[in-house]
mmCIF file of C-alpha atoms and ligand atoms in Angstrom:
data_model
loop_
_atom_site.group_PDB
_atom_site.id
_atom_site.type_symbol
_atom_site.label_atom_id
_atom_site.label_comp_id
_atom_site.label_asym_id
_atom_site.label_seq_id
_atom_site.Cartn_x
_atom_site.Cartn_y
_atom_site.Cartn_z
ATOM 1 C CA MET A 10 -50.587 -53.710 46.699
ATOM 2 C CA GLN A 11 -52.368 -52.806 44.781
ATOM 3 C CA GLU A 12 -53.799 -54.066 41.189
ATOM 4 C CA MET A 13 -52.655 -51.295 38.533
ATOM 5 C CA ILE A 14 -53.431 -50.332 34.767
ATOM 6 C CA LEU A 15 -50.317 -50.560 32.003
ATOM 7 C CA CYS A 16 -50.705 -48.457 28.559
ATOM 8 C CA LYS A 17 -48.701 -49.155 25.938
ATOM 9 C CA LEU A 18 -47.563 -46.312 23.578
ATOM 10 C CA GLY A 19 -48.356 -46.433 19.760
ATOM 11 C CA GLU A 20 -46.390 -44.058 16.952
ATOM 12 C CA VAL A 21 -45.886 -42.023 19.880
ATOM 13 C CA VAL A 22 -42.102 -43.542 19.836
ATOM 14 C CA LEU A 23 -41.442 -42.667 16.520
ATOM 15 C CA LYS A 24 -41.074 -39.429 16.891
ATOM 16 C CA GLY A 25 -37.499 -38.690 17.388
ATOM 17 C CA LEU A 26 -37.476 -35.056 18.856
ATOM 18 C CA ASN A 27 -40.672 -34.307 18.944
ATOM 19 C CA ARG A 28 -40.929 -37.147 21.672
ATOM 20 C CA ARG A 29 -41.167 -35.641 24.830
ATOM 21 C CA SER A 30 -44.430 -33.355 23.729
ATOM 22 C CA PHE A 31 -45.952 -36.122 21.589
ATOM 23 C CA GLU A 32 -45.549 -38.276 25.393
ATOM 24 C CA ASP A 33 -46.605 -35.177 28.145
ATOM 25 C CA LYS A 34 -49.636 -34.727 25.888
ATOM 26 C CA LEU A 35 -50.645 -38.320 25.916
ATOM 27 C CA ILE A 36 -50.338 -38.634 30.235
ATOM 28 C CA SER A 37 -52.179 -35.434 30.441
ATOM 29 C CA ASN A 38 -55.292 -36.415 28.021
ATOM 30 C CA LEU A 39 -54.664 -40.011 30.303
ATOM 31 C CA ARG A 40 -54.929 -38.032 33.870
ATOM 32 C CA ARG A 41 -57.577 -36.306 32.498
ATOM 33 C CA ARG A 42 -59.782 -39.257 31.483
ATOM 34 C CA VAL A 43 -58.969 -41.868 34.457
ATOM 35 C CA SER A 44 -59.520 -38.589 36.685
ATOM 36 C CA LYS A 45 -63.648 -39.591 36.456
ATOM 37 C CA CYS A 46 -62.763 -43.187 37.474
ATOM 38 C CA GLY A 47 -60.843 -42.045 40.964
ATOM 39 C CA ASN A 48 -57.900 -41.026 42.755
ATOM 40 C CA PHE A 49 -55.140 -41.956 40.155
ATOM 41 C CA ARG A 50 -51.067 -41.261 39.216
ATOM 42 C CA VAL A 51 -50.471 -41.570 35.980
ATOM 43 C CA TYR A 52 -46.237 -41.139 34.723
ATOM 44 C CA SER A 53 -44.431 -43.051 32.167
ATOM 45 C CA LYS A 54 -41.210 -45.447 32.124
ATOM 46 C CA GLN A 55 -39.803 -46.906 29.625
ATOM 47 C CA SER A 56 -42.273 -46.337 26.350
ATOM 48 C CA THR A 57 -45.131 -47.433 28.476
ATOM 49 C CA ILE A 58 -47.641 -45.377 31.338
ATOM 50 C CA TYR A 59 -48.208 -46.544 34.696
ATOM 51 C CA VAL A 60 -52.069 -45.610 35.685
ATOM 52 C CA GLU A 61 -51.740 -46.289 39.411
ATOM 53 C CA PRO A 62 -54.594 -46.008 42.317
ATOM 54 C CA VAL A 63 -54.006 -44.019 44.830
ATOM 55 C CA ASN A 64 -56.498 -45.152 47.013
ATOM 56 C CA ASP A 65 -58.935 -47.880 47.835
ATOM 57 C CA ASP A 66 -62.223 -45.803 45.761
ATOM 58 C CA CYS A 67 -60.399 -46.572 42.393
ATOM 59 C CA ASP A 68 -62.861 -47.754 39.753
ATOM 60 C CA LEU A 69 -60.112 -50.087 37.768
ATOM 61 C CA LYS A 70 -62.154 -51.658 35.650
ATOM 62 C CA ALA A 71 -63.342 -48.453 34.217
ATOM 63 C CA ALA A 72 -60.512 -46.739 34.187
ATOM 64 C CA PHE A 73 -59.055 -49.964 32.074
ATOM 65 C CA GLN A 74 -61.757 -48.837 29.700
ATOM 66 C CA ALA A 75 -60.894 -45.173 29.668
ATOM 67 C CA CYS A 76 -57.498 -46.225 28.564
ATOM 68 C CA ARG A 77 -58.685 -48.661 25.400
ATOM 69 C CA GLN A 78 -60.402 -45.060 24.353
ATOM 70 C CA VAL A 79 -57.821 -42.600 24.219
ATOM 71 C CA PHE A 80 -55.247 -42.302 21.046
ATOM 72 C CA GLY A 81 -51.685 -42.584 21.331
ATOM 73 C CA VAL A 82 -52.316 -46.201 23.175
ATOM 74 C CA ILE A 83 -51.597 -49.117 21.071
ATOM 75 C CA ALA A 84 -52.113 -51.936 24.033
ATOM 76 C CA VAL A 85 -53.596 -51.863 27.516
ATOM 77 C CA SER A 86 -52.944 -54.542 30.281
ATOM 78 C CA ARG A 87 -53.436 -54.961 33.984
ATOM 79 C CA ALA A 88 -50.611 -55.709 36.619
ATOM 80 C CA LEU A 89 -49.955 -56.829 40.202
ATOM 81 C CA PRO A 90 -47.369 -55.387 41.963
ATOM 82 C CA CYS A 91 -45.876 -58.082 44.655
ATOM 83 C CA GLU A 92 -42.865 -58.552 46.654
ATOM 84 C CA LYS A 93 -39.621 -59.087 44.886
ATOM 85 C CA ASP A 94 -39.167 -62.633 45.491
ATOM 86 C CA VAL A 95 -39.090 -65.319 43.267
ATOM 87 C CA GLN A 96 -41.842 -67.435 45.673
ATOM 88 C CA ALA A 97 -43.905 -64.166 46.005
ATOM 89 C CA ILE A 98 -43.757 -63.885 42.185
ATOM 90 C CA ILE A 99 -44.954 -67.058 41.437
ATOM 91 C CA SER A 100 -47.427 -66.856 43.738
ATOM 92 C CA ALA A 101 -49.382 -63.746 42.520
ATOM 93 C CA ALA A 102 -48.806 -65.035 38.848
ATOM 94 C CA LYS A 103 -51.159 -67.798 40.018
ATOM 95 C CA LYS A 104 -53.754 -66.483 41.796
ATOM 96 C CA TYR A 105 -53.678 -62.867 39.435
ATOM 97 C CA LEU A 106 -54.007 -65.437 36.519
ATOM 98 C CA ASP A 107 -55.363 -68.397 36.950
ATOM 99 C CA ALA A 108 -58.142 -68.653 35.022
ATOM 100 C CA GLU A 109 -56.703 -67.683 31.624
ATOM 101 C CA LEU A 110 -53.199 -70.090 33.061
ATOM 102 C CA SER A 111 -56.524 -72.764 33.120
ATOM 103 C CA ALA A 112 -57.483 -71.703 29.577
ATOM 104 C CA ALA A 113 -54.455 -72.048 28.131
ATOM 105 C CA LYS A 114 -53.160 -74.937 26.139
ATOM 106 C CA SER A 115 -49.635 -73.361 25.473
ATOM 107 C CA PHE A 116 -47.593 -70.030 27.638
ATOM 108 C CA LYS A 117 -44.160 -68.851 28.385
ATOM 109 C CA VAL A 118 -42.547 -66.613 30.402
ATOM 110 C CA GLU A 119 -41.167 -63.337 29.639
ATOM 111 C CA SER A 120 -38.805 -61.441 32.502
ATOM 112 C CA LYS A 121 -37.983 -57.496 31.912
ATOM 113 C CA ARG A 122 -35.257 -56.592 35.229
ATOM 114 C CA ALA A 123 -34.906 -53.028 35.520
ATOM 115 C CA ASP A 124 -33.892 -53.568 39.013
ATOM 116 C CA LYS A 125 -30.468 -54.774 38.037
ATOM 117 C CA ASN A 126 -29.697 -55.357 41.692
ATOM 118 C CA PHE A 127 -31.900 -58.513 41.841
ATOM 119 C CA PRO A 128 -30.185 -62.123 42.009
ATOM 120 C CA LEU A 129 -31.485 -63.587 38.902
ATOM 121 C CA THR A 130 -31.149 -62.462 35.522
ATOM 122 C CA SER A 131 -34.123 -62.304 33.111
ATOM 123 C CA ILE A 132 -33.622 -66.068 31.697
ATOM 124 C CA GLN A 133 -33.347 -67.745 35.511
ATOM 125 C CA LEU A 134 -36.392 -65.650 36.858
ATOM 126 C CA SER A 135 -38.341 -66.881 33.759
ATOM 127 C CA GLN A 136 -37.217 -70.255 33.826
ATOM 128 C CA GLN A 137 -37.388 -70.704 37.473
ATOM 129 C CA VAL A 138 -41.858 -69.093 37.662
ATOM 130 C CA GLY A 139 -42.344 -71.221 33.962
ATOM 131 C CA GLY A 140 -41.189 -74.335 35.828
ATOM 132 C CA ALA A 141 -43.282 -73.644 38.855
ATOM 133 C CA LEU A 142 -45.966 -72.367 36.314
ATOM 134 C CA HIS A 143 -46.382 -75.681 34.300
ATOM 135 C CA GLN A 144 -45.896 -78.353 37.472
ATOM 136 C CA ALA A 145 -49.133 -76.069 38.678
ATOM 137 C CA TYR A 146 -50.941 -76.355 35.525
ATOM 138 C CA PRO A 147 -49.588 -79.888 34.298
ATOM 139 C CA TYR A 148 -51.791 -79.601 30.749
ATOM 140 C CA LEU A 149 -49.864 -76.394 29.619
ATOM 141 C CA ALA A 150 -47.095 -76.997 27.626
ATOM 142 C CA VAL A 151 -44.357 -74.475 27.506
ATOM 143 C CA ASP A 152 -43.996 -72.867 23.899
ATOM 144 C CA VAL A 153 -41.512 -69.681 23.315
ATOM 145 C CA HIS A 154 -42.048 -69.513 19.636
ATOM 146 C CA GLU A 155 -45.968 -69.311 19.650
ATOM 147 C CA PRO A 156 -47.464 -69.570 22.934
ATOM 148 C CA GLU A 157 -51.067 -68.779 23.244
ATOM 149 C CA LEU A 158 -50.465 -67.000 26.716
ATOM 150 C CA THR A 159 -47.289 -64.787 27.693
ATOM 151 C CA VAL A 160 -47.030 -63.734 31.284
ATOM 152 C CA PHE A 161 -44.980 -61.496 31.784
ATOM 153 C CA LEU A 162 -42.657 -60.643 34.503
ATOM 154 C CA GLU A 163 -40.986 -56.803 35.780
ATOM 155 C CA ILE A 164 -38.955 -56.302 38.332
ATOM 156 C CA ARG A 165 -38.596 -52.821 39.248
ATOM 157 C CA ASP A 166 -36.921 -50.671 42.011
ATOM 158 C CA ASP A 167 -40.012 -50.286 43.981
ATOM 159 C CA ALA A 168 -41.935 -53.997 43.505
ATOM 160 C CA ALA A 169 -42.329 -57.086 41.055
ATOM 161 C CA PHE A 170 -45.607 -56.874 38.083
ATOM 162 C CA VAL A 171 -47.081 -59.706 37.103
ATOM 163 C CA HIS A 172 -49.425 -58.200 34.248
ATOM 164 C CA GLY A 173 -51.958 -60.141 32.713
ATOM 165 C CA PRO A 174 -52.881 -59.855 28.824
ATOM 166 C CA ALA A 175 -52.924 -57.354 27.138
ATOM 167 C CA VAL A 176 -55.365 -55.939 24.336
ATOM 168 C CA PRO A 177 -55.240 -53.536 22.171
ATOM 169 C CA GLY A 178 -55.926 -49.633 22.571
ATOM 170 C CA ALA A 179 -56.892 -47.241 20.783
ATOM 171 C CA GLY A 180 -54.042 -45.973 18.500
ATOM 172 C CA GLY A 181 -53.807 -43.357 16.766
ATOM 173 C CA LEU A 182 -51.514 -40.263 18.218
ATOM 174 C CA PRO A 183 -52.885 -38.213 21.323
ATOM 175 C CA LEU A 184 -55.496 -36.002 21.228
ATOM 176 C CA GLY A 185 -54.692 -32.075 20.494
ATOM 177 C CA MET A 186 -51.780 -33.460 18.815
ATOM 178 C CA GLY A 187 -52.543 -33.130 14.871
ATOM 179 C CA GLY A 188 -53.736 -29.195 16.036
ATOM 180 C CA SER A 189 -57.905 -29.069 15.222
ATOM 181 C CA ALA A 190 -60.519 -29.173 12.798
ATOM 182 C CA VAL A 191 -64.159 -28.220 12.519
ATOM 183 C CA THR A 192 -65.769 -31.493 11.554
ATOM 184 C CA LEU A 193 -69.231 -31.028 10.504
ATOM 185 C CA LEU A 194 -71.590 -33.373 12.068
ATOM 186 C CA SER A 195 -75.011 -34.531 10.991
ATOM 187 C CA GLY A 196 -77.452 -37.355 12.479
ATOM 188 C CA GLY A 197 -76.255 -39.829 9.397
ATOM 189 C CA ILE A 198 -74.045 -42.968 10.119
ATOM 190 C CA ASP A 199 -70.757 -40.553 8.391
ATOM 191 C CA SER A 200 -69.682 -38.226 9.794
ATOM 192 C CA PRO A 201 -69.711 -39.223 13.310
ATOM 193 C CA VAL A 202 -67.101 -41.649 12.130
ATOM 194 C CA SER A 203 -64.874 -39.428 9.886
ATOM 195 C CA SER A 204 -64.565 -37.067 13.090
ATOM 196 C CA TRP A 205 -63.526 -39.780 15.255
ATOM 197 C CA MET A 206 -61.062 -40.751 12.821
ATOM 198 C CA MET A 207 -59.292 -37.293 12.535
ATOM 199 C CA ALA A 208 -59.488 -37.859 15.857
ATOM 200 C CA LYS A 209 -57.786 -40.831 16.623
ATOM 201 C CA ARG A 210 -54.581 -39.031 14.275
ATOM 202 C CA GLY A 211 -54.709 -36.347 17.141
ATOM 203 C CA VAL A 212 -56.756 -34.118 15.816
ATOM 204 C CA ALA A 213 -59.312 -32.563 18.133
ATOM 205 C CA LEU A 214 -62.674 -30.933 17.108
ATOM 206 C CA GLU A 215 -64.605 -28.738 16.971
ATOM 207 C CA PRO A 216 -68.652 -30.062 15.631
ATOM 208 C CA VAL A 217 -70.927 -27.768 13.518
ATOM 209 C CA HIS A 218 -74.168 -28.868 13.244
ATOM 210 C CA PHE A 219 -76.854 -27.101 10.355
ATOM 211 C CA PHE A 220 -80.657 -27.663 11.337
ATOM 212 C CA SER A 221 -83.399 -26.061 9.610
ATOM 213 C CA PRO A 222 -86.760 -25.503 11.907
ATOM 214 C CA PRO A 223 -89.660 -26.490 11.497
ATOM 215 C CA TYR A 224 -88.325 -28.519 8.508
ATOM 216 C CA THR A 225 -85.943 -30.891 11.326
ATOM 217 C CA SER A 226 -86.906 -31.227 14.247
ATOM 218 C CA GLN A 227 -85.990 -31.005 18.009
ATOM 219 C CA ALA A 228 -84.814 -34.770 18.441
ATOM 220 C CA ALA A 229 -83.105 -34.401 15.208
ATOM 221 C CA LYS A 230 -81.264 -31.932 17.180
ATOM 222 C CA ASP A 231 -81.562 -33.734 20.192
ATOM 223 C CA LYS A 232 -79.875 -37.125 17.717
ATOM 224 C CA VAL A 233 -76.667 -34.665 17.256
ATOM 225 C CA ILE A 234 -75.923 -33.836 20.775
ATOM 226 C CA GLU A 235 -76.524 -37.581 21.785
ATOM 227 C CA LEU A 236 -74.063 -38.155 18.592
ATOM 228 C CA ALA A 237 -71.421 -35.783 19.719
ATOM 229 C CA GLN A 238 -72.089 -37.421 23.493
ATOM 230 C CA ARG A 239 -70.894 -40.666 21.906
ATOM 231 C CA LEU A 240 -67.732 -39.448 20.535
ATOM 232 C CA THR A 241 -66.674 -37.990 24.415
ATOM 233 C CA PRO A 242 -65.097 -41.442 25.743
ATOM 234 C CA TRP A 243 -62.524 -40.670 22.704
ATOM 235 C CA CYS A 244 -62.357 -37.408 21.299
ATOM 236 C CA GLY A 245 -62.841 -36.195 24.971
ATOM 237 C CA ARG A 246 -65.426 -32.886 26.060
ATOM 238 C CA MET A 247 -66.445 -30.630 22.658
ATOM 239 C CA ARG A 248 -68.097 -27.782 21.931
ATOM 240 C CA LEU A 249 -71.181 -28.378 19.405
ATOM 241 C CA GLN A 250 -71.648 -25.439 17.103
ATOM 242 C CA ILE A 251 -75.838 -25.346 16.107
ATOM 243 C CA VAL A 252 -76.734 -23.026 13.107
ATOM 244 C CA PRO A 253 -79.487 -22.187 12.147
ATOM 245 C CA PHE A 254 -80.355 -22.890 8.389
ATOM 246 C CA THR A 255 -83.386 -22.342 7.659
ATOM 247 C CA GLU A 256 -83.299 -19.011 5.983
ATOM 248 C CA ILE A 257 -80.569 -20.400 3.645
ATOM 249 C CA GLN A 258 -82.159 -22.659 2.953
ATOM 250 C CA GLU A 259 -85.984 -20.690 2.074
ATOM 251 C CA GLU A 260 -83.718 -18.043 0.173
ATOM 252 C CA ILE A 261 -81.687 -21.217 -2.263
ATOM 253 C CA ARG A 262 -85.517 -22.945 -2.906
ATOM 254 C CA ARG A 263 -86.690 -18.555 -3.498
ATOM 255 C CA ALA A 264 -84.254 -17.715 -5.735
ATOM 256 C CA CYS A 265 -82.144 -20.608 -7.368
ATOM 257 C CA PRO A 266 -82.557 -23.379 -9.757
ATOM 258 C CA GLU A 267 -83.881 -26.873 -8.314
ATOM 259 C CA ASP A 268 -80.989 -28.709 -9.594
ATOM 260 C CA PHE A 269 -78.482 -27.182 -7.775
ATOM 261 C CA PHE A 270 -80.175 -26.627 -4.492
ATOM 262 C CA THR A 271 -77.855 -29.649 -2.761
ATOM 263 C CA LEU A 272 -75.265 -27.954 -4.199
ATOM 264 C CA ILE A 273 -75.385 -24.386 -3.382
ATOM 265 C CA MET A 274 -76.164 -25.473 0.369
ATOM 266 C CA ARG A 275 -73.661 -27.398 0.816
ATOM 267 C CA ARG A 276 -71.353 -24.410 -0.289
ATOM 268 C CA PHE A 277 -73.194 -22.826 2.675
ATOM 269 C CA MET A 278 -72.118 -25.242 5.037
ATOM 270 C CA MET A 279 -68.277 -24.862 3.690
ATOM 271 C CA ARG A 280 -68.148 -21.209 4.196
ATOM 272 C CA ILE A 281 -69.934 -21.291 7.410
ATOM 273 C CA ALA A 282 -67.525 -23.969 8.621
ATOM 274 C CA GLU A 283 -64.856 -21.991 7.448
ATOM 275 C CA GLN A 284 -66.390 -18.988 9.485
ATOM 276 C CA CYS A 285 -66.235 -21.101 12.895
ATOM 277 C CA ALA A 286 -62.759 -22.124 11.748
ATOM 278 C CA GLU A 287 -61.150 -19.349 11.564
ATOM 279 C CA GLU A 288 -62.877 -18.676 14.838
ATOM 280 C CA ALA A 289 -60.955 -20.826 17.157
ATOM 281 C CA HIS A 290 -57.837 -21.655 14.727
ATOM 282 C CA ALA A 291 -58.983 -24.622 13.600
ATOM 283 C CA LYS A 292 -56.338 -25.589 10.601
ATOM 284 C CA SER A 293 -59.331 -27.613 8.108
ATOM 285 C CA ILE A 294 -62.669 -28.382 7.657
ATOM 286 C CA VAL A 295 -63.166 -32.340 8.281
ATOM 287 C CA THR A 296 -66.905 -34.014 6.144
ATOM 288 C CA GLY A 297 -67.919 -37.306 6.358
ATOM 289 C CA GLU A 298 -68.542 -37.952 2.697
ATOM 290 C CA CYS A 299 -67.606 -40.666 0.411
ATOM 291 C CA LEU A 300 -67.110 -40.798 -3.546
ATOM 292 C CA GLY A 301 -69.677 -41.053 -5.072
ATOM 293 C CA GLN A 302 -72.184 -42.058 -2.463
ATOM 294 C CA VAL A 303 -74.488 -39.750 -3.346
ATOM 295 C CA ALA A 304 -74.663 -36.760 -6.107
ATOM 296 C CA SER A 305 -73.263 -34.282 -3.919
ATOM 297 C CA GLN A 306 -70.138 -36.901 -3.634
ATOM 298 C CA THR A 307 -69.324 -37.415 -7.118
ATOM 299 C CA MET A 308 -65.650 -34.836 -7.853
ATOM 300 C CA GLU A 309 -67.476 -32.536 -9.494
ATOM 301 C CA ALA A 310 -69.410 -32.052 -6.458
ATOM 302 C CA LEU A 311 -66.788 -31.987 -4.537
ATOM 303 C CA ARG A 312 -64.982 -29.695 -6.970
ATOM 304 C CA CYS A 313 -67.995 -27.510 -6.439
ATOM 305 C CA THR A 314 -68.209 -27.575 -2.940
ATOM 306 C CA GLU A 315 -64.790 -27.547 -1.623
ATOM 307 C CA ASP A 316 -64.818 -24.094 -3.889
ATOM 308 C CA VAL A 317 -66.043 -21.412 -2.103
ATOM 309 C CA VAL A 318 -63.312 -22.098 0.996
ATOM 310 C CA SER A 319 -59.435 -22.008 0.882
ATOM 311 C CA LEU A 320 -58.819 -24.599 4.206
ATOM 312 C CA PRO A 321 -58.127 -27.910 3.152
ATOM 313 C CA VAL A 322 -61.152 -30.104 3.112
ATOM 314 C CA LEU A 323 -60.233 -33.437 4.933
ATOM 315 C CA ARG A 324 -62.698 -36.609 4.033
ATOM 316 C CA PRO A 325 -61.163 -39.231 5.472
ATOM 317 C CA LEU A 326 -64.052 -41.300 4.358
ATOM 318 C CA ILE A 327 -63.387 -40.310 0.342
ATOM 319 C CA GLY A 328 -62.492 -44.438 -0.610
ATOM 320 C CA MET A 329 -64.201 -46.525 1.796
ATOM 321 C CA ASP A 330 -67.527 -48.893 1.164
ATOM 322 C CA LYS A 331 -70.362 -47.890 3.332
ATOM 323 C CA GLU A 332 -70.205 -51.655 5.439
ATOM 324 C CA GLU A 333 -66.503 -50.296 6.341
ATOM 325 C CA ILE A 334 -68.002 -47.407 7.872
ATOM 326 C CA VAL A 335 -70.631 -49.565 9.554
ATOM 327 C CA ARG A 336 -68.074 -51.358 11.094
ATOM 328 C CA ILE A 337 -66.364 -48.089 12.558
ATOM 329 C CA SER A 338 -69.403 -46.967 13.708
ATOM 330 C CA ARG A 339 -70.099 -49.805 15.421
ATOM 331 C CA LYS A 340 -67.455 -49.899 16.914
ATOM 332 C CA ILE A 341 -67.571 -46.493 18.493
ATOM 333 C CA GLY A 342 -70.721 -47.040 19.557
ATOM 334 C CA THR A 343 -72.630 -43.770 17.368
ATOM 335 C CA PHE A 344 -74.785 -46.211 14.941
ATOM 336 C CA ASP A 345 -77.029 -47.335 17.158
ATOM 337 C CA THR A 346 -77.507 -43.487 17.817
ATOM 338 C CA SER A 347 -76.646 -42.881 13.789
ATOM 339 C CA ILE A 348 -80.199 -44.898 12.758
ATOM 340 C CA LEU A 349 -82.787 -43.272 14.693
ATOM 341 C CA PRO A 350 -84.922 -41.798 12.043
ATOM 342 C CA TYR A 351 -85.175 -38.216 12.134
ATOM 343 C CA GLU A 352 -84.742 -35.961 9.179
ATOM 344 C CA ASP A 353 -81.418 -33.918 8.274
ATOM 345 C CA CYS A 354 -82.028 -30.571 6.375
ATOM 346 C CA CYS A 355 -80.342 -32.403 3.701
ATOM 347 C CA THR A 356 -83.013 -34.068 3.062
ATOM 348 C CA VAL A 357 -85.434 -31.036 2.852
ATOM 349 C CA PHE A 358 -86.189 -29.239 -0.051
ATOM 350 C CA THR A 359 -83.856 -31.737 -2.336
ATOM 351 C CA PRO A 360 -84.290 -31.690 -5.941
ATOM 352 C CA ARG A 361 -85.529 -34.681 -8.048
ATOM 353 C CA HIS A 362 -82.656 -34.449 -10.912
ATOM 354 C CA PRO A 363 -79.515 -33.134 -8.922
ATOM 355 C CA LYS A 364 -76.933 -32.334 -11.155
ATOM 356 C CA THR A 365 -73.915 -35.361 -10.769
ATOM 357 C CA LYS A 366 -71.948 -33.254 -12.999
ATOM 358 C CA PRO A 367 -71.930 -30.224 -12.511
ATOM 359 C CA HIS A 368 -70.153 -27.357 -14.179
ATOM 360 C CA LEU A 369 -68.359 -24.405 -11.492
ATOM 361 C CA ASP A 370 -69.789 -21.475 -13.573
ATOM 362 C CA GLU A 371 -73.110 -22.333 -13.761
ATOM 363 C CA VAL A 372 -72.811 -23.057 -9.718
ATOM 364 C CA ARG A 373 -72.034 -19.780 -9.312
ATOM 365 C CA GLU A 374 -74.367 -18.602 -11.674
ATOM 366 C CA ALA A 375 -76.907 -20.255 -10.390
ATOM 367 C CA GLU A 376 -75.803 -18.243 -6.613
ATOM 368 C CA SER A 377 -75.436 -15.123 -7.732
ATOM 369 C CA ALA A 378 -79.094 -13.838 -6.618
ATOM 370 C CA LEU A 379 -78.483 -15.061 -2.708
ATOM 371 C CA ASP A 380 -76.660 -12.572 -1.143
ATOM 372 C CA VAL A 381 -74.193 -14.969 0.815
ATOM 373 C CA GLY A 382 -72.353 -12.616 3.117
ATOM 374 C CA ALA A 383 -75.543 -11.164 4.503
ATOM 375 C CA LEU A 384 -76.687 -15.065 4.809
ATOM 376 C CA CYS A 385 -73.997 -16.190 6.269
ATOM 377 C CA GLU A 386 -73.542 -13.581 8.641
ATOM 378 C CA ARG A 387 -76.911 -14.426 9.980
ATOM 379 C CA ALA A 388 -76.340 -17.308 10.544
ATOM 380 C CA MET A 389 -72.838 -17.074 12.313
ATOM 381 C CA ALA A 390 -74.848 -14.285 14.252
ATOM 382 C CA ASN A 391 -77.910 -17.090 15.549
ATOM 383 C CA ARG A 392 -75.576 -19.526 16.643
ATOM 384 C CA GLU A 393 -76.443 -21.554 19.556
ATOM 385 C CA PHE A 394 -73.550 -23.446 21.278
ATOM 386 C CA VAL A 395 -73.861 -27.161 23.340
ATOM 387 C CA ARG A 396 -71.471 -27.386 25.946
ATOM 388 C CA ILE A 397 -70.882 -31.368 25.473
ATOM 389 C CA LYS A 398 -69.014 -33.128 28.971
ATOM 390 C CA LEU A 399 -66.640 -35.880 28.958
HETATM 391 P P1 LIG B 419 -74.317 -38.485 6.964
HETATM 392 O O1 LIG B 419 -74.240 -39.997 7.384
HETATM 393 O O2 LIG B 419 -72.499 -38.253 7.483
HETATM 394 O O3 LIG B 419 -75.433 -38.361 7.044
HETATM 395 P P2 LIG B 419 -74.156 -38.614 4.028
HETATM 396 O O4 LIG B 419 -73.786 -39.238 3.429
HETATM 397 O O5 LIG B 419 -75.818 -38.470 4.816
HETATM 398 O O6 LIG B 419 -73.698 -38.278 5.565
HETATM 399 P P3 LIG B 419 -74.229 -36.040 3.250
HETATM 400 O O7 LIG B 419 -76.012 -35.636 3.832
HETATM 401 O O8 LIG B 419 -74.748 -35.632 1.480
HETATM 402 O O9 LIG B 419 -73.764 -37.409 3.246
HETATM 403 O O10 LIG B 419 -73.600 -34.832 3.914
HETATM 404 C C1 LIG B 419 -72.604 -35.205 3.633
HETATM 405 C C2 LIG B 419 -71.897 -34.821 4.953
HETATM 406 O O11 LIG B 419 -71.663 -33.192 4.709
HETATM 407 C C3 LIG B 419 -71.257 -35.614 6.405
HETATM 408 O O12 LIG B 419 -71.270 -36.390 6.322
HETATM 409 C C4 LIG B 419 -71.514 -34.431 7.195
HETATM 410 O O13 LIG B 419 -70.225 -33.990 7.230
HETATM 411 C C5 LIG B 419 -71.603 -32.921 6.600
HETATM 412 N N1 LIG B 419 -73.568 -32.536 6.853
HETATM 413 C C6 LIG B 419 -74.569 -32.826 6.155
HETATM 414 N N2 LIG B 419 -75.485 -32.178 6.616
HETATM 415 C C7 LIG B 419 -75.099 -31.762 8.152
HETATM 416 C C8 LIG B 419 -75.888 -31.329 8.992
HETATM 417 N N3 LIG B 419 -76.988 -30.666 8.529
HETATM 418 N N4 LIG B 419 -74.980 -30.429 9.730
HETATM 419 C C9 LIG B 419 -73.439 -30.738 9.441
HETATM 420 N N5 LIG B 419 -72.948 -31.361 8.492
HETATM 421 C C10 LIG B 419 -73.505 -32.210 8.149
HETATM 422 MG MG1 LIG B 420 -76.455 -37.072 6.298
#
């Protein structure tokens, strides 16, 4: 019998009446993700989703890794099915968990019996298998309260299962259950993390990037495509929109007071993001802004930036320190790409003395020389779309 993967549901189980739709979404997300690793059967039973290889060509290791990156799953383990017979269960446990049983100092056996026709109760089964394992591994003490290793046994209709140790899954909610949002993706450390954090809460992402050739290079653009690519094991496939920003930036430089360059530029980003959101039926805008990190991220500056949009602006990093952001960035696999040294359009034409406490009236006034509508329209019309495949 073939080894398989068990995924434990996270917050999905708290969803009451909506639970069915959350669970269905999670199953279809898992199905899509593991389909890259072979032919698997994915189904749920009692708060667990089973990912079962259908034939020998399946890459179980890759599928296990994929399951760990699906939001909505809190823990993942592998399990070996065997005959529903105590001796068969004991030898399966010894063979399957030999490394863990040899390394641990203490253990216990926990059994679940879905098949009520099985001749032993759960407690009897745990005792018999626990006794046999204790004999086979004499240094291994039984500790029912805080064991280092728990051997899980499960008696189901079709077979008995021995579980390996569970490892943490991605947590959060199934992607797509929280609707969708436009996420502003720069080439920095922050915005891939803010995108990931919202995806973790079930939000499907529509990434938008602004680029300013020739001030920003092809390498900078490739870097953003690479960042989006690195998010796909978590966020699934995406469509990245690349918005030409050169004309807007040059116009701002030509017609606006220098101190307001960055703020006005950010107002344009928000306006265009909102237009992209409307087009994609997305319900909010996500940024990697963090309070106090730079002049354009003070409370006064944030107010001036979001003044031009009516959709909610989600800033999941707002209260985080750089260190915490970096830690997540390493964990999700975007850090190494984020630190590649290419310029971003935010770093061209930066004012020498940016306003940290701007007044809304001043910013509106400073911007009034521009034909905002026409500039946004041209940028929208000249977007480039890049499909980021899983
Ligand atoms: P990051 O590390 O994500 O680049 P940052 O600390 O450098 O962020 P800013 O450059 O002020 O901060 O940008 C703040 C946010 O604005 C970014 O996190 C991102 O969401 C958005 N942003 C900045 N530049 C761009 C860009 N070129 N394209 C799309 N979004 C951008
Ligand atoms: Mg940046």
